[in-house]
Amino acid sequence: LNGLPGLIIIAQDEKNEGGYIFTTQKEVKYTPIKNQNRSGTCWSYSGTGFLECELLRLGKGEYDLSDMWIVKKAYSDKADIYVRMHGNFNFGAGGAFIDVFNVIQKYGIMPEEIFVGNEYGTDLPVHAELDAILKAYLDAVITNPNKKLTTAWKRGYDAVLTAYLGE
């Protein structure tokens, strides 16, 4: 439909011998669709996609926001809560749509060209290994037989995130 990206709402005007004739009633522009692949991060992709579309709608231009910047910061914050709650908090892949806004409010946002969030040798996100390592790491921290947190646990955790997602 004219090769333009956007959601197009079309009304059927009439039928003639050649078929139906349609006219565009409303076109909503959107940014290119991204592939979250096997990352459990639909919440981040949908949230950043929504913001990119809102920026277009408001006439602020087209932006490609980093989904994985949001993921890295949200996973770091989620680890604090998991440890503070001694493991009595859901920890795993995923998050919530609101996490996107919470991260942006606390840390800001990065463009995709600056923070791709893929430092582990695949073209598309594959987070099974990362998710398993993060959970095992935190479980080791909370079951420490000394019953006292070290001063290094969070730096170590964030270093794992950095190794997989980037600086």
Tab-separated table of C-alpha atoms in Angstrom:
chain	number	residue	atom	x	y	z
A	1	LEU	CA	0.000	0.000	0.000
A	2	ASN	CA	2.093	2.818	-1.392
A	3	GLY	CA	5.203	1.185	0.158
A	4	LEU	CA	4.919	3.378	3.260
A	5	PRO	CA	5.359	1.848	6.693
A	6	GLY	CA	2.332	2.209	8.877
A	7	LEU	CA	-0.891	0.719	10.030
A	8	ILE	CA	-3.451	1.637	7.443
A	9	ILE	CA	-7.154	1.643	8.131
A	10	ILE	CA	-9.029	1.223	4.879
A	11	ALA	CA	-12.700	1.648	4.154
A	12	GLN	CA	-14.462	-0.237	1.379
A	13	ASP	CA	-16.052	2.308	-0.900
A	14	GLU	CA	-17.765	0.221	-3.529
A	15	LYS	CA	-17.495	-2.834	-5.694
A	16	ASN	CA	-17.053	-2.638	-9.432
A	17	GLU	CA	-16.336	-5.181	-12.164
A	18	GLY	CA	-12.618	-5.218	-11.334
A	19	GLY	CA	-13.138	-5.834	-7.608
A	20	TYR	CA	-13.460	-3.668	-4.541
A	21	ILE	CA	-12.213	-0.100	-4.411
A	22	PHE	CA	-10.630	0.985	-1.116
A	23	THR	CA	-9.528	4.351	0.219
A	24	THR	CA	-7.153	5.078	3.070
A	25	GLN	CA	-8.958	6.632	6.021
A	26	LYS	CA	-6.138	6.761	8.569
A	27	GLU	CA	-2.454	5.818	8.489
A	28	VAL	CA	-0.430	5.332	11.663
A	29	LYS	CA	3.329	5.311	11.112
A	30	TYR	CA	5.570	2.881	12.947
A	31	THR	CA	9.251	1.977	13.133
A	32	PRO	CA	10.677	-1.250	11.665
A	33	ILE	CA	9.813	-4.429	13.522
A	34	LYS	CA	12.670	-6.037	15.493
A	35	ASN	CA	13.228	-9.718	16.185
A	36	GLN	CA	13.521	-10.596	19.892
A	37	ASN	CA	14.270	-14.179	18.808
A	38	ARG	CA	14.760	-16.398	21.885
A	39	SER	CA	15.326	-13.762	24.550
A	40	GLY	CA	12.179	-13.551	26.693
A	41	THR	CA	12.262	-9.782	26.347
A	42	CYS	CA	8.989	-9.044	24.535
A	43	TRP	CA	8.171	-6.515	27.243
A	44	SER	CA	11.237	-4.442	26.310
A	45	TYR	CA	10.663	-4.731	22.563
A	46	SER	CA	7.011	-3.744	22.878
A	47	GLY	CA	7.778	-0.859	25.245
A	48	THR	CA	10.556	0.634	23.128
A	49	GLY	CA	8.501	0.069	19.969
A	50	PHE	CA	5.621	1.950	21.561
A	51	LEU	CA	7.930	4.849	22.467
A	52	GLU	CA	9.416	4.933	18.958
A	53	CYS	CA	5.898	5.156	17.497
A	54	GLU	CA	4.918	7.879	19.956
A	55	LEU	CA	7.965	9.903	18.945
A	56	LEU	CA	6.868	9.584	15.313
A	57	ARG	CA	3.284	10.507	16.164
A	58	LEU	CA	4.444	13.596	18.043
A	59	GLY	CA	6.626	14.680	15.116
A	60	LYS	CA	9.906	14.138	17.006
A	61	GLY	CA	11.496	12.024	14.279
A	62	GLU	CA	12.332	8.362	13.842
A	63	TYR	CA	14.502	6.700	16.489
A	64	ASP	CA	15.833	3.183	16.993
A	65	LEU	CA	15.960	2.724	20.772
A	66	SER	CA	18.035	0.003	22.422
A	67	ASP	CA	15.814	-2.775	23.750
A	68	MET	CA	18.769	-4.476	25.412
A	69	TRP	CA	19.828	-1.342	27.304
A	70	ILE	CA	16.451	-1.559	29.017
A	71	VAL	CA	16.923	-5.304	29.623
A	72	LYS	CA	20.394	-4.886	31.138
A	73	LYS	CA	19.312	-2.193	33.575
A	74	ALA	CA	16.046	-3.937	34.507
A	75	TYR	CA	17.849	-7.247	35.142
A	76	SER	CA	20.378	-5.465	37.338
A	77	ASP	CA	17.625	-3.879	39.424
A	78	LYS	CA	15.716	-7.164	39.576
A	79	ALA	CA	18.800	-8.856	41.073
A	80	ASP	CA	18.864	-6.337	43.945
A	81	ILE	CA	15.270	-7.190	44.830
A	82	TYR	CA	15.824	-10.952	44.479
A	83	VAL	CA	18.801	-10.869	46.851
A	84	ARG	CA	17.120	-8.482	49.279
A	85	MET	CA	14.091	-10.819	49.409
A	86	HIS	CA	16.341	-13.898	49.939
A	87	GLY	CA	15.063	-15.490	46.739
A	88	ASN	CA	11.377	-14.990	47.582
A	89	PHE	CA	10.821	-12.958	44.446
A	90	ASN	CA	10.304	-14.023	40.852
A	91	PHE	CA	13.567	-14.011	38.979
A	92	GLY	CA	13.873	-15.165	35.414
A	93	ALA	CA	13.716	-14.053	31.846
A	94	GLY	CA	11.185	-11.410	31.172
A	95	GLY	CA	9.721	-8.381	32.767
A	96	ALA	CA	6.795	-6.014	32.414
A	97	PHE	CA	5.912	-3.222	30.023
A	98	ILE	CA	6.223	-0.699	32.871
A	99	ASP	CA	9.856	-1.765	33.400
A	100	VAL	CA	10.729	0.131	30.217
A	101	PHE	CA	9.475	3.403	31.684
A	102	ASN	CA	11.001	2.722	35.094
A	103	VAL	CA	14.431	2.116	33.533
A	104	ILE	CA	14.218	5.222	31.356
A	105	GLN	CA	13.215	7.340	34.340
A	106	LYS	CA	16.131	6.004	36.407
A	107	TYR	CA	18.905	5.519	33.793
A	108	GLY	CA	17.799	7.170	30.566
A	109	ILE	CA	17.718	5.504	27.160
A	110	MET	CA	20.328	4.609	24.548
A	111	PRO	CA	20.062	4.367	20.776
A	112	GLU	CA	20.464	0.897	19.280
A	113	GLU	CA	23.555	2.008	17.350
A	114	ILE	CA	25.355	2.756	20.644
A	115	PHE	CA	24.098	-0.220	22.679
A	116	VAL	CA	23.236	-3.284	20.595
A	117	GLY	CA	23.281	-5.603	23.611
A	118	ASN	CA	24.693	-8.662	21.914
A	119	GLU	CA	28.217	-9.672	22.904
A	120	TYR	CA	27.930	-13.451	22.741
A	121	GLY	CA	28.397	-14.365	19.117
A	122	THR	CA	24.905	-14.597	17.586
A	123	ASP	CA	23.135	-12.233	15.237
A	124	LEU	CA	19.851	-12.405	17.147
A	125	PRO	CA	19.257	-12.550	20.906
A	126	VAL	CA	19.486	-15.997	22.506
A	127	HIS	CA	19.318	-15.686	26.274
A	128	ALA	CA	18.928	-19.240	27.642
A	129	GLU	CA	22.557	-19.405	28.753
A	130	LEU	CA	22.520	-15.873	30.158
A	131	ASP	CA	19.271	-16.469	32.052
A	132	ALA	CA	20.552	-19.721	33.572
A	133	ILE	CA	23.852	-18.159	34.648
A	134	LEU	CA	22.197	-15.107	36.216
A	135	LYS	CA	19.755	-17.236	38.220
A	136	ALA	CA	22.456	-19.675	39.368
A	137	TYR	CA	24.713	-16.781	40.352
A	138	LEU	CA	22.023	-15.147	42.467
A	139	ASP	CA	21.032	-18.444	44.072
A	140	ALA	CA	24.669	-18.949	45.075
A	141	VAL	CA	24.748	-15.452	46.563
A	142	ILE	CA	21.603	-15.937	48.662
A	143	THR	CA	22.618	-19.400	49.914
A	144	ASN	CA	26.050	-18.245	51.050
A	145	PRO	CA	26.818	-20.309	54.199
A	146	ASN	CA	28.336	-17.235	55.866
A	147	LYS	CA	24.834	-15.688	55.886
A	148	LYS	CA	26.376	-12.359	54.979
A	149	LEU	CA	26.543	-10.697	51.586
A	150	THR	CA	29.977	-9.994	50.218
A	151	THR	CA	30.823	-6.564	48.910
A	152	ALA	CA	31.552	-8.079	45.483
A	153	TRP	CA	28.333	-9.910	44.580
A	154	LYS	CA	26.719	-7.047	42.669
A	155	ARG	CA	29.864	-6.135	40.721
A	156	GLY	CA	30.191	-9.781	39.722
A	157	TYR	CA	26.565	-9.997	38.648
A	158	ASP	CA	26.779	-6.801	36.606
A	159	ALA	CA	30.015	-8.102	35.048
A	160	VAL	CA	28.092	-11.138	33.757
A	161	LEU	CA	25.459	-8.821	32.268
A	162	THR	CA	28.207	-6.738	30.667
A	163	ALA	CA	29.947	-9.812	29.242
A	164	TYR	CA	26.748	-10.889	27.477
A	165	LEU	CA	25.038	-7.581	26.701
A	166	GLY	CA	27.875	-5.072	26.464
A	167	GLU	CA	29.496	-2.139	28.247
